[in-house]
Short mmCIF file of C-alpha atoms in Angstrom, two decimals:
data_model
loop_
_atom_site.label_atom_id
_atom_site.label_comp_id
_atom_site.label_asym_id
_atom_site.label_seq_id
_atom_site.Cartn_x
_atom_site.Cartn_y
_atom_site.Cartn_z
CA MET A 1248 -10.74 -10.27 -12.95
CA ASN A 1249 -8.12 -7.73 -11.97
CA ARG A 1250 -8.53 -7.57 -8.17
CA GLN A 1251 -10.21 -4.67 -6.60
CA LYS A 1252 -7.70 -1.44 -5.20
CA ILE A 1253 -8.92 0.36 -2.53
CA LEU A 1254 -7.25 3.24 -0.79
CA VAL A 1255 -7.35 3.52 3.31
CA THR A 1256 -5.99 6.39 4.65
CA GLY A 1257 -5.57 5.96 8.90
CA GLY A 1258 -4.48 2.39 7.48
CA ALA A 1259 -1.98 2.27 10.11
CA GLY A 1260 -4.58 2.84 13.15
CA TYR A 1261 -6.21 1.09 15.44
CA ILE A 1262 -9.39 0.52 12.87
CA GLY A 1263 -7.41 1.20 10.18
CA SER A 1264 -5.03 -2.05 10.46
CA HIS A 1265 -8.51 -4.44 11.40
CA ALA A 1266 -10.05 -2.67 8.00
CA CYS A 1267 -6.81 -3.50 6.02
CA VAL A 1268 -6.66 -8.12 7.04
CA GLU A 1269 -10.27 -8.25 6.09
CA LEU A 1270 -9.69 -6.21 3.42
CA LEU A 1271 -6.53 -8.78 2.24
CA GLN A 1272 -8.61 -11.35 3.39
CA GLU A 1273 -11.21 -11.52 1.93
CA ASN A 1274 -8.92 -10.34 -1.18
CA TYR A 1275 -8.54 -7.51 -2.43
CA ASP A 1276 -5.87 -5.05 -3.31
CA VAL A 1277 -3.86 -2.49 -0.48
CA VAL A 1278 -2.92 0.60 -0.61
CA VAL A 1279 -2.24 2.75 3.44
CA ILE A 1280 -1.86 6.39 3.65
CA ASP A 1281 -0.87 7.72 6.95
CA ASN A 1282 1.48 10.24 8.22
CA LEU A 1283 2.49 7.91 11.14
CA SER A 1284 0.81 10.88 13.13
CA ASN A 1285 -0.99 8.42 15.51
CA SER A 1286 0.13 5.53 14.39
CA LYS A 1287 2.85 3.41 13.90
CA SER A 1288 3.83 1.61 10.43
CA ASP A 1289 4.70 -1.72 12.54
CA SER A 1290 1.43 -2.09 12.88
CA LEU A 1291 0.59 -2.45 8.47
CA ALA A 1292 3.86 -5.57 8.52
CA ARG A 1293 2.05 -6.96 11.12
CA VAL A 1294 -1.70 -6.73 9.43
CA GLU A 1295 1.01 -8.49 6.04
CA LYS A 1296 2.22 -11.57 8.06
CA ILE A 1297 -1.43 -12.17 10.57
CA ALA A 1298 -3.02 -12.29 5.92
CA GLY A 1299 -0.06 -13.55 4.99
CA LYS A 1300 0.09 -11.44 1.82
CA SER A 1301 1.57 -7.21 1.24
CA LEU A 1302 -0.05 -4.51 1.18
CA THR A 1303 0.99 -0.37 -0.24
CA PHE A 1304 1.97 1.92 2.35
CA VAL A 1305 2.64 5.41 1.18
CA GLN A 1306 4.02 7.79 3.80
CA ALA A 1307 2.41 10.99 4.30
CA ASP A 1308 -0.84 13.35 5.10
CA ILE A 1309 -3.96 13.20 3.28
CA ARG A 1310 -3.93 16.63 3.67
CA ASP A 1311 -0.99 16.42 1.00
CA LYS A 1312 -2.10 16.89 -2.59
CA GLN A 1313 0.32 16.39 -4.49
CA ALA A 1314 0.94 12.78 -2.22
CA LEU A 1315 -2.65 11.41 -2.40
CA SER A 1316 -2.51 12.43 -6.72
CA ASN A 1317 0.39 10.91 -6.64
CA ILE A 1318 -1.55 7.39 -5.33
CA PHE A 1319 -3.82 7.69 -7.33
CA THR A 1320 -2.46 7.61 -11.06
CA ALA A 1321 -0.03 4.77 -9.65
CA HIS A 1322 -2.74 3.20 -8.39
CA ASP A 1323 -6.52 2.38 -10.15
CA ILE A 1324 -8.08 2.57 -6.86
CA TYR A 1325 -11.90 1.94 -6.77
CA ALA A 1326 -13.02 2.92 -3.99
CA VAL A 1327 -12.16 5.01 -0.60
CA MET A 1328 -12.31 3.68 2.99
CA HIS A 1329 -11.62 6.84 5.05
CA PHE A 1330 -10.55 6.54 8.16
CA ALA A 1331 -7.51 8.92 8.48
CA GLY A 1332 -8.87 11.64 11.21
CA LEU A 1333 -8.14 12.96 15.52
CA LYS A 1334 -10.04 10.67 17.49
CA ALA A 1335 -9.15 12.73 20.95
CA VAL A 1336 -12.80 13.81 22.78
CA GLY A 1337 -10.08 15.97 25.15
CA GLU A 1338 -7.42 16.79 23.14
CA SER A 1339 -10.17 18.53 20.85
CA CYS A 1340 -11.42 20.82 23.31
CA GLU A 1341 -7.70 22.36 23.79
CA GLN A 1342 -6.63 21.96 19.81
CA PRO A 1343 -9.73 23.07 17.94
CA ILE A 1344 -7.42 24.36 14.70
CA ARG A 1345 -5.98 20.78 14.77
CA TYR A 1346 -9.37 19.31 14.89
CA TYR A 1347 -10.58 21.01 12.29
CA GLN A 1348 -8.04 21.42 10.03
CA ASN A 1349 -7.37 17.38 10.47
CA ASN A 1350 -10.31 16.37 9.96
CA VAL A 1351 -12.12 18.13 7.07
CA CYS A 1352 -9.38 20.46 5.61
CA GLY A 1353 -8.42 16.52 5.09
CA THR A 1354 -11.24 15.31 3.46
CA LEU A 1355 -12.24 17.96 1.64
CA THR A 1356 -8.14 17.44 0.24
CA LEU A 1357 -8.58 13.70 -0.44
CA THR A 1358 -12.64 13.54 -2.48
CA GLU A 1359 -11.44 16.49 -4.20
CA VAL A 1360 -8.43 14.55 -5.56
CA MET A 1361 -10.94 11.89 -5.76
CA GLU A 1362 -13.66 14.02 -8.24
CA GLN A 1363 -10.41 14.65 -10.11
CA PHE A 1364 -9.48 10.65 -10.55
CA GLY A 1365 -13.43 9.53 -11.66
CA VAL A 1366 -13.36 8.35 -8.24
CA LYS A 1367 -16.22 8.56 -6.00
CA LYS A 1368 -16.95 6.01 -3.68
CA ILE A 1369 -15.82 6.53 0.09
CA ILE A 1370 -16.94 4.90 3.32
CA PHE A 1371 -16.27 7.75 6.21
CA SER A 1372 -15.16 6.52 9.81
CA SER A 1373 -17.89 8.98 12.08
CA SER A 1374 -18.77 8.75 14.72
CA ALA A 1375 -22.70 8.58 17.57
CA THR A 1376 -20.14 11.66 18.75
CA VAL A 1377 -22.59 13.61 15.83
CA TYR A 1378 -26.25 12.86 17.61
CA GLY A 1379 -25.21 15.45 20.49
CA GLU A 1380 -27.46 14.43 23.72
CA PRO A 1381 -31.06 13.96 21.88
CA ASP A 1382 -33.62 12.91 25.26
CA THR A 1383 -33.79 9.32 24.07
CA VAL A 1384 -31.10 5.86 24.89
CA LYS A 1385 -31.10 4.41 21.45
CA TYR A 1386 -29.20 6.41 18.98
CA THR A 1387 -31.35 5.93 15.14
CA GLU A 1388 -29.88 7.64 11.99
CA ASP A 1389 -32.27 9.40 11.97
CA LEU A 1390 -32.03 11.62 14.66
CA PRO A 1391 -30.88 15.89 13.74
CA VAL A 1392 -27.08 15.96 13.81
CA PHE A 1393 -25.25 18.44 14.61
CA GLY A 1394 -25.61 18.47 18.21
CA ALA A 1395 -21.92 17.64 18.40
CA THR A 1396 -21.25 19.33 22.62
CA ASN A 1397 -16.66 19.09 21.18
CA PRO A 1398 -15.18 19.93 18.17
CA TYR A 1399 -14.08 16.28 16.98
CA GLY A 1400 -18.26 16.25 17.19
CA LYS A 1401 -18.33 18.27 15.45
CA SER A 1402 -15.86 17.66 13.14
CA LYS A 1403 -17.38 14.13 11.79
CA ALA A 1404 -20.98 16.09 11.05
CA MET A 1405 -18.70 18.97 9.39
CA VAL A 1406 -17.52 16.09 6.93
CA GLU A 1407 -20.64 13.77 6.32
CA ASP A 1408 -22.34 17.30 6.34
CA ILE A 1409 -19.84 17.98 3.03
CA LEU A 1410 -20.22 14.22 1.89
CA LYS A 1411 -24.29 15.21 1.70
CA ASP A 1412 -23.70 18.19 -0.24
CA LEU A 1413 -21.04 16.43 -2.99
CA ALA A 1414 -24.02 13.60 -3.70
CA GLN A 1415 -26.87 16.05 -3.99
CA ALA A 1416 -24.06 17.95 -6.27
CA ASP A 1417 -24.21 15.28 -8.13
CA VAL A 1418 -27.96 14.41 -7.95
CA LEU A 1419 -29.00 18.39 -8.97
CA SER A 1420 -26.75 17.47 -11.51
CA ASN A 1421 -27.97 14.38 -13.28
CA ALA A 1422 -24.15 12.99 -13.03
CA SER A 1423 -23.29 10.10 -15.34
CA LYS A 1424 -20.74 8.76 -12.50
CA PRO A 1425 -23.06 10.07 -9.02
CA TRP A 1426 -21.00 9.76 -6.03
CA GLU A 1427 -21.44 6.51 -3.38
CA ILE A 1428 -21.46 7.38 -0.16
CA VAL A 1429 -21.98 5.37 2.87
CA LEU A 1430 -21.24 7.25 6.24
CA LEU A 1431 -20.41 4.82 9.13
CA ARG A 1432 -22.07 5.92 12.83
CA TYR A 1433 -19.11 3.66 15.01
CA PHE A 1434 -20.11 3.20 19.09
CA ASN A 1435 -16.93 2.10 21.33
CA PRO A 1436 -14.68 0.00 18.95
CA ILE A 1437 -12.69 -1.96 21.58
CA GLY A 1438 -11.44 -5.81 21.36
CA ALA A 1439 -8.65 -6.71 18.58
CA HIS A 1440 -7.22 -9.26 16.78
CA ILE A 1441 -8.10 -13.38 18.19
CA SER A 1442 -3.72 -12.92 17.33
CA GLY A 1443 -2.82 -11.00 19.51
CA LEU A 1444 -0.77 -8.50 17.11
CA ILE A 1445 -1.90 -5.79 15.75
CA GLY A 1446 -4.43 -3.55 19.15
CA GLU A 1447 -5.17 -0.28 20.35
CA ASP A 1448 -2.07 1.38 20.71
CA PRO A 1449 -2.78 5.21 22.35
CA ASN A 1450 -0.71 7.73 23.04
CA GLY A 1451 0.10 8.56 25.98
CA ILE A 1452 -3.04 8.48 28.82
CA PRO A 1453 -5.97 6.51 27.05
CA ASN A 1454 -8.52 8.77 26.70
CA ASN A 1455 -11.00 5.22 26.32
CA LEU A 1456 -12.17 3.44 29.30
CA VAL A 1457 -11.02 0.22 27.74
CA PRO A 1458 -7.46 0.51 26.78
CA TYR A 1459 -7.24 2.21 30.03
CA VAL A 1460 -9.00 -1.11 32.24
CA SER A 1461 -6.53 -2.41 30.17
CA GLN A 1462 -3.52 -0.89 30.99
CA VAL A 1463 -3.72 -1.58 34.78
CA ALA A 1464 -4.85 -4.70 34.87
CA VAL A 1465 -1.67 -4.72 32.74
CA GLY A 1466 0.14 -1.93 35.83
CA LYS A 1467 1.37 0.11 33.33
CA LEU A 1468 -1.58 2.79 35.74
CA GLU A 1469 -2.29 2.24 39.05
CA GLN A 1470 -6.33 2.77 38.86
CA LEU A 1471 -8.77 3.95 36.81
CA SER A 1472 -11.49 7.19 37.98
CA VAL A 1473 -14.93 6.66 37.42
CA PHE A 1474 -16.14 9.49 36.56
CA GLY A 1475 -19.58 9.80 38.66
CA GLY A 1476 -21.54 6.61 40.09
CA ASP A 1477 -25.21 8.55 40.87
CA TYR A 1478 -26.79 8.02 37.48
CA PRO A 1479 -30.34 6.71 37.38
CA THR A 1480 -28.94 2.96 35.30
CA ILE A 1481 -27.80 -0.89 36.09
CA ASP A 1482 -25.63 -0.09 38.93
CA GLY A 1483 -25.23 3.73 38.37
CA THR A 1484 -22.24 4.29 36.31
CA GLY A 1485 -22.28 5.45 32.63
CA VAL A 1486 -24.33 3.01 29.69
CA ARG A 1487 -22.28 2.93 26.46
CA ASP A 1488 -22.99 0.03 23.84
CA TYR A 1489 -19.57 -0.93 23.25
CA ILE A 1490 -18.38 -2.80 19.34
CA HIS A 1491 -15.54 -5.71 18.21
CA VAL A 1492 -13.14 -4.08 15.76
CA VAL A 1493 -13.79 -7.05 14.26
CA ASP A 1494 -17.31 -6.76 14.31
CA LEU A 1495 -16.73 -3.35 12.93
CA VAL A 1496 -14.83 -3.20 10.34
CA LYS A 1497 -16.69 -6.15 9.09
CA GLY A 1498 -19.50 -3.36 9.09
CA HIS A 1499 -17.38 -1.28 6.75
CA LEU A 1500 -16.68 -4.70 4.13
CA CYS A 1501 -19.98 -5.27 3.73
CA ALA A 1502 -21.05 -1.49 3.16
CA LEU A 1503 -17.96 -1.50 0.75
CA ASN A 1504 -20.05 -4.83 -0.91
CA SER A 1505 -22.80 -2.62 -1.17
CA LEU A 1506 -21.39 -0.48 -3.21
CA GLY A 1507 -22.55 -0.34 -6.77
CA LYS A 1508 -25.56 -0.45 -7.38
CA GLY A 1509 -26.85 3.33 -6.40
CA SER A 1510 -25.37 6.48 -6.33
CA GLY A 1511 -26.50 9.36 -3.29
CA CYS A 1512 -25.02 9.32 0.88
CA LYS A 1513 -26.84 6.37 3.27
CA ALA A 1514 -25.60 6.87 7.06
CA TYR A 1515 -25.77 4.11 8.90
CA ASN A 1516 -25.07 3.26 13.00
CA LEU A 1517 -22.85 0.89 14.07
CA GLY A 1518 -23.03 -0.82 17.24
CA ALA A 1519 -24.57 -3.48 18.91
CA GLY A 1520 -27.93 -2.44 20.17
CA LYS A 1521 -26.90 -2.88 24.30
CA GLY A 1522 -25.20 -0.80 26.81
CA TYR A 1523 -22.50 -2.06 29.29
CA SER A 1524 -20.99 -0.41 32.89
CA VAL A 1525 -18.18 1.30 33.43
CA LEU A 1526 -18.98 -1.83 36.36
CA GLU A 1527 -19.69 -3.83 33.48
CA ILE A 1528 -16.48 -3.17 32.11
CA ILE A 1529 -14.81 -3.89 35.04
CA ALA A 1530 -15.77 -7.21 36.40
CA ALA A 1531 -16.07 -9.07 32.34
CA PHE A 1532 -12.06 -7.89 32.51
CA GLU A 1533 -11.65 -9.60 36.61
CA ARG A 1534 -13.71 -12.04 35.44
CA ILE A 1535 -10.45 -12.29 31.74
CA THR A 1536 -7.30 -11.40 34.05
CA GLU A 1537 -7.94 -13.44 37.27
CA LYS A 1538 -6.87 -9.50 38.40
CA THR A 1539 -8.29 -6.87 40.65
CA ILE A 1540 -9.20 -3.75 38.34
CA GLN A 1541 -8.07 -0.68 41.69
CA TYR A 1542 -11.35 2.52 40.70
CA LYS A 1543 -12.18 5.05 42.35
CA ILE A 1544 -15.67 6.64 42.11
CA VAL A 1545 -15.84 10.37 40.92
CA ALA A 1546 -17.49 12.98 40.23
CA ARG A 1547 -19.49 13.23 36.68
CA ARG A 1548 -17.50 14.49 33.82
CA THR A 1549 -19.65 18.04 32.02
CA GLY A 1550 -21.15 16.42 28.91
CA ASP A 1551 -21.72 12.60 29.96
CA VAL A 1552 -25.22 11.24 29.75
CA ALA A 1553 -26.28 8.61 31.57
CA GLU A 1554 -27.11 6.28 28.65
CA ASN A 1555 -26.04 5.37 24.93
CA TYR A 1556 -26.57 2.65 22.95
CA ALA A 1557 -27.33 1.70 18.73
CA ASP A 1558 -29.78 1.39 16.89
CA PRO A 1559 -28.13 -1.20 14.56
CA GLY A 1560 -31.49 -2.31 12.04
CA LEU A 1561 -30.83 -0.18 9.20
CA ALA A 1562 -27.62 -1.98 9.53
CA LEU A 1563 -28.36 -5.32 9.45
CA ARG A 1564 -32.10 -4.44 6.87
CA GLU A 1565 -29.66 -2.41 4.47
CA LEU A 1566 -25.69 -3.65 4.38
CA GLY A 1567 -26.31 -7.72 6.09
CA TRP A 1568 -24.61 -6.58 9.18
CA LYS A 1569 -24.85 -6.90 12.84
CA THR A 1570 -22.41 -7.90 15.63
CA GLU A 1571 -21.61 -11.08 16.70
CA LYS A 1572 -18.57 -10.96 20.13
CA GLN A 1573 -20.18 -10.78 23.25
CA LEU A 1574 -18.02 -8.96 25.89
CA ASP A 1575 -16.09 -11.81 26.95
CA GLU A 1576 -14.61 -12.41 23.54
CA MET A 1577 -13.95 -7.88 22.99
CA VAL A 1578 -12.70 -7.81 26.78
CA ALA A 1579 -10.29 -11.13 25.52
CA ASP A 1580 -9.21 -10.03 22.65
CA THR A 1581 -8.47 -6.89 24.60
CA TRP A 1582 -5.89 -8.55 27.58
CA ARG A 1583 -4.83 -10.92 24.97
CA TRP A 1584 -2.96 -7.60 23.02
CA GLN A 1585 -2.75 -5.71 25.90
CA SER A 1586 -0.87 -8.70 27.48
CA GLN A 1587 1.45 -10.00 24.70
CA ASN A 1588 2.24 -6.08 23.41
CA PRO A 1589 2.62 -4.26 27.70
CA SER A 1590 3.73 -1.72 25.22
CA GLY A 1591 1.70 -1.45 22.02
CA TYR A 1592 4.47 -1.30 19.03
CA GLU A 1593 7.29 -0.33 20.76
#
């Protein structure tokens, strides 16, 4: 039997590269498209080293219709894992057009070409930011979407809406080969592959807490600013749901296994179902690295909520997925990557 071939958009990035490892290890053939705007091709060479298998890499932008058509012409693609997208909240507020152009128009072009070639299975890398700021700390999939408070989150919500409309159109037309779409809403992916060969390599100053803390630990950054120390939480700092990147991409494999059994569009939260505070993250880093993490508590950021975490029950019931890795393991894997690669893939 021919092995199924998966197109991974943004496959050289942090989450995409880890997904490529899992796919290769599960005996899928992998084709990657990535424009390398926020990633390095070195990550893919390391993916091949970890998996002991090769993949196909095309350096192109998903907005390039001809490049996508060439891929679908050359390869018998079974399904698409769609990670390609810009993802910094602050930057999205400064450059909204760039975010909508890349994330929304990129997905429109991708799905247009997929439809043209009759490949109608896609797993979309969404985000818990689509929920905005609901009046609850535990997020379930039936919360209203479109409460996003920044262009990044809004772009993810828009893409979700587009994909839902695609699925619904096939229902209305009673299509013989309907779309099968899974929306995976991530909470906060951290950690790295246990080999220390691939991990998160943000351009410039990291936007997210854990890469920032790890760069303080490795001596690249002087100290961490903790935004708000007076929240009604365990220690006054914000509490978030953190998930190991390998657990996260295993969720994509579970979603992939669920395809071929029906049609429509379904959303799932991928999170641990519990939260850790900023100070708990810092304490875990100090435990693992045996270093003191310098930090100072500063004013809250606008739009930050005290606490939120996923209700991952639906993914367990329907996909058979749950997280396996605990905080110390997430931090140890982050630190192994950071300490072995202090300058990332450079």
